[in-house]
Amino acid sequence: MIINKQPLPDDPAPSDSPPSYETVNADLAHAKFQNEKQLEPVNVFPWRRHSSATSSPNPTPISKSPTSSATKGNGKETSFWFPFKASKPTREVQATVLGLIRDLVKEQSQNPAASLAILESCAEACSGYDLTLSSILQEKSIEGHTPMYWAIVKRPPDGEEHGKSVPDLLTALISHATPLSPNTIADIRHACLLTSDQLLFQRLRMSPEFSPLSGTDEMLLGATIPPDAITVENVAGDEGAFTANFEVAYFQKRMLISKHVELDFIARARMWRLEFLIAESSKRRDAPRQGSWCISLSLLENSPPTWIDSRLLVPEPTLTSSDTLLSAESSPPPISPSLMDRLRSRPAKPKPTISIRLQSPQQLVAPLPGRTKSRHTKDFCSAIIVSLDDSMMGSSLQYTGTSYIAPDETLRARLEARLIRSVADSDCKIH
């Protein structure tokens, strides 16, 4: 027997049916740009959900209209952005969430508080219908890509925010999407490549969700994010020249224990990887000797092929006063005062800069989709691999106490490159 329940006079539950998506969307368009308050700059990296009082300050909430007060249902409050009752079919809730997220990405609101409030409301609604906002955000539901991809494509490049660090839409989307799947990370990397946003790519690389360390590196470094610094500068001219500066922390320890150090960056509309590695056995006759320390330069996914002529420079670091004190504390006592006096009176002769040429007679090509390495043919190569032994003083980088590594165990190197076909007798110099 079915008995139609009559609404009680004091029953707060609404008697009408849930509003349609068009109604919710209209309310969103009216309210999401309200309360345009300037937020104080906050540190948004690495991204974390604002789930406790010890987290980063929550953004100013969006004011609700008088007619959108929360209604009670199943012991939970329903947000203004999601005024659905518990009987709403799950698929319709999912469709509405996808529609709201699509509108957020398309509009690119300048009010981060509005974006965060809407995403929080979507998360609450999903939790009541056995849905996860993380899974929805990682679906390629917007023209074959994830919402994070479009948020990157449509946002202004890093460096155009006048030094302000606010939790923008991309930050909010990633905070709700974690943990990120490999396909999602690849989609985000592709968007950074298409926009040539090296600064954003490096900020993402400093997030454990985006670029987690291996268990060995995490134990060795005592951190969850790569500690290396990478800066890139494009050089004016028609040769596609650029320079990249690297600071590699604990270089020798990582090489001895982890066997490789990977440094990814974006330059000249391509994604690159400079890698220090210890050579393994290979059947190729031109491969470096097994166990030798090597440098590899390669293109990463979605990068167009190119010629390249480059060199890696490792100068002897200039010691600061603190570095000199650190070296003195770790050095053994002098044999005699007279010997020390003679050494001090002798002017220090700087050592030559280590220069390692990285060039190839074939074009560099990126790995094919689904593969980690490309085929090596007579016309294309997947990577340029050079042994440190091929350079004068290059092999010294593997020796303890070398002067080319700073006392804090940091290796500082500079890559100079031109995207042109190399000539055997020419020297690669970037001015």
XYZ file of C-alpha atoms in Angstrom:
431
model
C 0.000 0.000 0.000
C 1.361 3.427 -0.938
C 0.331 6.387 1.143
C 0.983 9.840 -0.207
C 2.579 11.921 2.514
C 0.973 15.305 2.984
C 3.333 18.112 3.915
C 3.061 19.261 7.493
C 2.481 22.950 8.163
C 5.826 23.354 9.920
C 7.795 20.935 7.738
C 10.915 22.815 6.459
C 11.410 20.453 3.510
C 10.346 22.014 0.180
C 7.369 20.426 -1.524
C 8.396 21.296 -5.062
C 10.739 19.205 -7.232
C 14.532 19.870 -7.368
C 15.551 22.689 -9.679
C 16.822 21.852 -13.130
C 20.472 22.211 -14.207
C 19.553 25.374 -16.112
C 18.223 26.927 -12.877
C 21.359 25.981 -10.957
C 23.513 27.303 -13.772
C 21.619 30.604 -13.808
C 22.067 30.977 -10.049
C 25.751 30.169 -10.478
C 26.233 32.827 -13.144
C 24.575 35.384 -10.847
C 26.370 34.491 -7.623
C 29.787 33.096 -8.409
C 31.324 36.505 -9.159
C 29.986 38.106 -5.973
C 32.122 38.956 -2.984
C 35.117 39.931 -5.169
C 37.490 40.403 -2.231
C 41.236 40.533 -2.722
C 42.831 37.587 -0.957
C 46.094 37.853 0.907
C 48.924 35.971 -0.825
C 49.326 32.452 0.538
C 51.757 29.652 -0.144
C 49.820 27.283 -2.380
C 52.597 24.692 -2.996
C 52.495 21.791 -2.408
C 48.736 21.498 -2.814
C 46.730 20.176 0.112
C 43.040 20.029 0.955
C 42.120 22.681 3.552
C 40.800 20.134 5.993
C 41.993 21.348 9.392
C 42.743 24.480 11.344
C 46.450 23.960 10.786
C 46.134 24.111 7.007
C 46.447 27.212 4.857
C 43.785 29.862 5.529
C 40.440 29.111 3.945
C 39.258 31.615 1.330
C 36.399 33.947 2.084
C 33.134 31.998 1.626
C 30.516 33.063 -0.902
C 27.496 34.741 0.589
C 24.266 32.859 0.085
C 21.023 34.349 -1.038
C 18.102 34.407 1.460
C 16.199 31.816 -0.548
C 19.082 29.347 -0.570
C 19.268 28.509 3.114
C 20.376 24.955 3.826
C 17.676 22.345 4.064
C 17.925 19.352 6.302
C 18.111 15.902 4.821
C 19.766 12.740 6.117
C 21.350 14.797 8.866
C 23.418 16.847 6.391
C 23.160 20.373 5.126
C 22.776 20.885 1.380
C 24.844 23.640 -0.203
C 23.392 26.527 -2.189
C 25.331 25.277 -5.203
C 23.796 21.817 -4.918
C 20.144 22.063 -3.759
C 19.347 18.392 -4.525
C 17.325 16.082 -2.343
C 18.447 12.542 -1.567
C 16.138 11.093 -4.197
C 18.026 12.694 -7.055
C 19.387 9.947 -9.349
C 23.145 9.520 -9.117
C 23.685 9.919 -12.843
C 21.916 13.281 -12.811
C 24.057 14.463 -9.905
C 27.180 13.406 -11.804
C 25.979 15.196 -14.929
C 25.338 18.367 -12.936
C 28.794 18.186 -11.316
C 30.388 17.815 -14.746
C 28.374 20.773 -16.010
C 29.406 22.999 -13.110
C 33.068 22.060 -13.506
C 32.904 22.726 -17.239
C 31.441 26.184 -16.551
C 34.150 26.918 -13.970
C 36.903 26.110 -16.452
C 35.191 27.964 -19.293
C 34.532 31.130 -17.279
C 37.917 31.206 -15.451
C 36.568 33.269 -12.556
C 38.996 35.788 -11.090
C 37.494 35.110 -7.646
C 39.252 31.988 -6.281
C 36.906 31.914 -3.293
C 33.955 31.274 -5.609
C 35.747 28.409 -7.353
C 36.728 26.789 -4.071
C 33.192 27.123 -2.682
C 31.639 25.506 -5.743
C 34.137 22.637 -5.737
C 33.550 22.057 -2.021
C 29.819 21.903 -2.679
C 30.381 19.418 -5.500
C 32.507 17.261 -3.199
C 29.796 17.250 -0.529
C 27.140 16.335 -3.078
C 29.260 13.511 -4.499
C 29.852 12.031 -1.055
C 26.098 11.620 -0.605
C 25.688 9.652 -3.830
C 28.635 7.223 -3.690
C 30.577 9.405 -6.131
C 34.121 10.748 -5.743
C 34.985 14.190 -7.036
C 38.565 13.008 -7.573
C 37.433 10.440 -10.151
C 35.112 12.910 -11.880
C 37.859 15.542 -12.160
C 40.250 13.014 -13.717
C 37.815 11.984 -16.435
C 38.630 13.378 -19.879
C 35.159 14.854 -19.980
C 35.860 18.211 -21.651
C 36.693 17.857 -25.333
C 38.884 14.809 -24.689
C 40.862 16.304 -21.794
C 40.630 16.722 -18.029
C 39.464 19.987 -16.408
C 43.060 20.588 -15.220
C 44.271 20.570 -18.830
C 41.851 23.336 -19.797
C 42.554 25.301 -16.622
C 46.231 25.424 -17.636
C 45.525 26.248 -21.283
C 43.224 29.146 -20.353
C 45.153 30.599 -17.391
C 47.706 33.407 -17.810
C 51.308 32.114 -17.842
C 53.243 32.136 -14.596
C 55.071 35.408 -14.205
C 52.066 37.522 -15.234
C 50.539 37.519 -11.751
C 52.732 40.377 -10.483
C 54.193 38.288 -7.688
C 50.848 37.345 -6.137
C 50.438 33.761 -5.018
C 46.724 33.040 -4.696
C 44.920 29.680 -4.780
C 43.660 29.857 -8.368
C 41.308 27.460 -10.133
C 44.086 25.068 -11.150
C 45.253 24.763 -7.549
C 41.706 24.063 -6.378
C 41.109 21.445 -9.076
C 44.335 19.572 -8.320
C 43.712 19.673 -4.564
C 40.351 17.924 -5.104
C 41.674 15.522 -7.765
C 44.550 13.995 -5.784
C 45.842 11.328 -5.858
C 46.572 11.901 -9.542
C 46.664 8.985 -11.949
C 49.505 8.647 -14.491
C 47.083 9.562 -17.318
C 46.058 12.737 -15.492
C 49.671 13.731 -14.876
C 50.429 13.165 -18.567
C 47.465 15.389 -19.521
C 48.711 18.165 -17.209
C 52.251 17.900 -18.574
C 50.883 18.118 -22.120
C 49.041 21.348 -21.267
C 52.212 22.880 -19.790
C 54.075 21.949 -22.963
C 51.452 23.464 -25.275
C 51.575 26.755 -23.365
C 55.404 26.595 -22.962
C 54.869 27.476 -19.304
C 58.201 26.423 -17.799
C 57.590 28.318 -14.546
C 54.290 26.562 -13.903
C 55.813 23.219 -14.868
C 58.541 23.666 -12.264
C 55.991 24.668 -9.618
C 54.042 21.516 -10.406
C 57.240 19.484 -10.279
C 57.710 20.652 -6.683
C 54.445 18.977 -5.669
C 54.599 15.388 -4.314
C 51.256 14.653 -6.002
C 52.627 15.588 -9.413
C 56.235 14.416 -9.238
C 56.721 11.943 -6.385
C 60.202 10.759 -5.500
C 61.172 7.118 -5.557
C 61.368 5.357 -2.223
C 65.164 5.355 -2.438
C 65.394 9.103 -3.113
C 62.834 9.858 -0.413
C 64.911 7.966 2.154
C 68.150 9.507 0.905
C 66.966 13.118 0.715
C 64.533 13.077 3.619
C 61.953 14.846 1.447
C 58.899 14.081 -0.674
C 59.645 16.502 -3.537
C 62.631 16.920 -5.852
C 65.040 19.420 -4.260
C 66.651 20.409 -7.571
C 66.323 23.902 -9.069
C 65.974 24.454 -12.832
C 65.798 27.807 -14.630
C 65.479 28.270 -18.390
C 66.155 31.302 -20.577
C 65.429 31.558 -24.297
C 68.137 33.354 -26.261
C 67.154 35.827 -28.988
C 67.915 34.811 -32.545
C 66.838 32.437 -35.279
C 68.667 29.323 -34.069
C 66.216 28.358 -31.320
C 68.909 28.824 -28.696
C 68.278 28.490 -24.976
C 70.175 28.011 -21.730
C 69.188 25.923 -18.712
C 70.810 26.178 -15.295
C 70.666 23.271 -12.849
C 71.336 22.900 -9.149
C 71.420 19.211 -8.241
C 71.385 18.480 -4.509
C 73.439 15.587 -3.101
C 74.614 14.720 -6.597
C 77.201 12.053 -5.791
C 75.076 10.290 -3.160
C 72.127 10.036 -5.539
C 74.306 8.723 -8.340
C 75.928 6.082 -6.140
C 72.680 4.881 -4.529
C 69.837 5.684 -6.954
C 72.047 5.309 -10.061
C 70.436 8.260 -11.886
C 69.167 11.845 -11.530
C 66.427 13.116 -13.869
C 65.904 16.823 -14.621
C 62.827 17.708 -16.721
C 62.166 21.163 -18.163
C 60.421 23.001 -21.014
C 62.288 25.078 -23.583
C 61.530 26.107 -27.173
C 58.084 24.416 -27.247
C 59.591 21.075 -26.256
C 59.871 19.068 -23.064
C 63.401 17.894 -22.323
C 65.106 15.541 -19.912
C 68.721 15.933 -18.888
C 69.709 12.818 -16.987
C 72.840 11.758 -15.154
C 73.051 7.964 -15.099
C 75.343 4.997 -14.673
C 75.572 3.045 -17.925
C 74.186 -0.467 -18.067
C 75.246 -3.251 -20.419
C 74.256 -2.674 -24.041
C 74.681 -4.514 -27.328
C 75.253 -1.288 -29.255
C 78.874 -0.822 -30.270
C 78.808 2.932 -29.632
C 77.282 2.565 -26.155
C 79.295 3.825 -23.150
C 81.199 1.298 -21.099
C 79.116 -0.459 -18.462
C 79.401 1.238 -15.079
C 80.633 4.592 -16.429
C 78.954 7.824 -15.380
C 77.075 9.394 -18.305
C 74.901 12.315 -19.347
C 71.781 11.815 -21.447
C 69.715 14.457 -23.267
C 66.354 13.459 -24.723
C 62.911 14.729 -25.706
C 59.810 13.738 -23.753
C 56.257 12.932 -24.831
C 54.384 15.147 -27.331
C 57.546 17.083 -28.285
C 58.260 17.584 -32.011
C 61.564 16.214 -33.382
C 64.499 18.569 -33.743
C 68.184 18.880 -34.495
C 70.286 19.996 -31.549
C 73.845 21.068 -30.883
C 74.614 21.648 -27.211
C 77.166 21.423 -24.453
C 77.002 21.014 -20.689
C 79.274 23.306 -18.651
C 80.312 22.632 -15.067
C 82.438 25.469 -13.657
C 84.353 25.243 -10.427
C 82.039 26.808 -7.818
C 82.954 30.087 -6.213
C 83.299 29.531 -2.493
C 81.524 31.880 -0.109
C 82.748 32.659 3.387
C 80.439 30.022 4.875
C 81.619 27.438 2.332
C 85.250 28.227 3.173
C 84.536 27.749 6.873
C 82.772 24.463 6.158
C 85.719 23.220 4.098
C 88.179 24.257 6.769
C 86.260 22.387 9.477
C 86.222 19.196 7.419
C 89.876 19.423 6.296
C 92.737 17.761 8.204
C 95.171 19.996 10.132
C 98.127 21.356 8.141
C 101.423 19.518 8.236
C 103.358 22.590 9.364
C 102.760 26.349 9.668
C 105.476 27.104 7.142
C 103.801 24.939 4.476
C 100.467 26.639 5.117
C 102.077 30.059 4.780
C 103.525 29.143 1.393
C 100.154 27.863 0.156
C 98.416 31.058 1.250
C 100.950 33.280 -0.464
C 100.565 31.388 -3.753
C 97.688 32.789 -5.875
C 94.867 30.290 -6.463
C 94.705 29.151 -10.057
C 91.133 28.514 -11.226
C 90.501 25.157 -12.791
C 89.118 24.957 -16.336
C 85.392 24.603 -16.782
C 84.247 21.085 -17.590
C 82.692 21.135 -21.081
C 80.828 18.112 -22.437
C 79.524 18.252 -26.024
C 76.031 16.840 -26.604
C 75.288 16.515 -30.305
C 73.904 13.949 -32.705
C 74.064 13.401 -36.476
C 70.376 12.440 -36.383
C 67.300 14.308 -35.244
C 66.099 13.770 -31.711
C 62.591 12.276 -31.467
C 60.266 11.862 -28.492
C 59.024 8.454 -27.321
C 55.987 7.057 -29.076
C 52.712 6.997 -27.066
C 52.793 4.214 -24.532
C 56.561 3.730 -24.802
C 59.384 5.001 -22.651
C 61.948 5.174 -25.462
C 61.879 5.719 -29.212
C 63.474 3.594 -31.879
C 67.055 4.435 -32.793
C 67.457 4.466 -36.584
C 69.828 5.994 -39.106
C 67.526 9.038 -39.373
C 66.379 9.489 -35.761
C 67.698 8.901 -32.266
C 65.911 8.761 -28.954
C 68.679 10.228 -26.788
C 72.196 11.632 -26.841
C 74.327 9.719 -24.328
C 77.887 10.818 -23.544
C 80.268 9.416 -20.960
C 81.868 11.832 -18.511
C 85.182 10.206 -19.398
C 84.967 11.781 -22.866
C 85.686 15.205 -21.363
C 88.833 16.448 -19.717
C 88.132 16.624 -15.988
C 84.589 15.293 -16.559
C 85.310 12.032 -14.781
C 86.292 14.000 -11.656
C 82.601 14.527 -10.893
C 82.443 10.980 -9.534
C 85.365 11.417 -7.122
C 84.852 12.383 -3.489
C 86.295 15.802 -2.651
C 86.274 17.131 -6.219
C 86.386 20.909 -6.360
C 83.639 20.969 -9.019
C 81.006 20.092 -6.421
C 80.249 22.648 -3.722
C 80.833 21.838 -0.044
C 77.053 21.496 0.420
C 77.200 18.576 -2.093
C 75.349 20.545 -4.784
C 76.341 20.244 -8.451
C 75.756 23.406 -10.475
C 75.750 23.012 -14.246
C 74.625 24.950 -17.314
C 73.265 23.587 -20.590
C 73.747 25.750 -23.699
C 71.826 24.567 -26.755
C 70.933 25.539 -30.303
C 68.254 23.744 -32.307
C 70.355 23.431 -35.428
C 72.171 20.631 -37.176
C 75.602 20.260 -35.645
C 78.793 20.706 -37.607
C 81.703 18.475 -36.615
C 84.381 21.180 -36.406
C 82.221 23.950 -34.943
C 81.995 24.871 -31.296
C 78.609 25.254 -29.580
C 78.688 28.628 -27.852
C 75.710 30.663 -26.699
C 76.359 34.369 -26.282
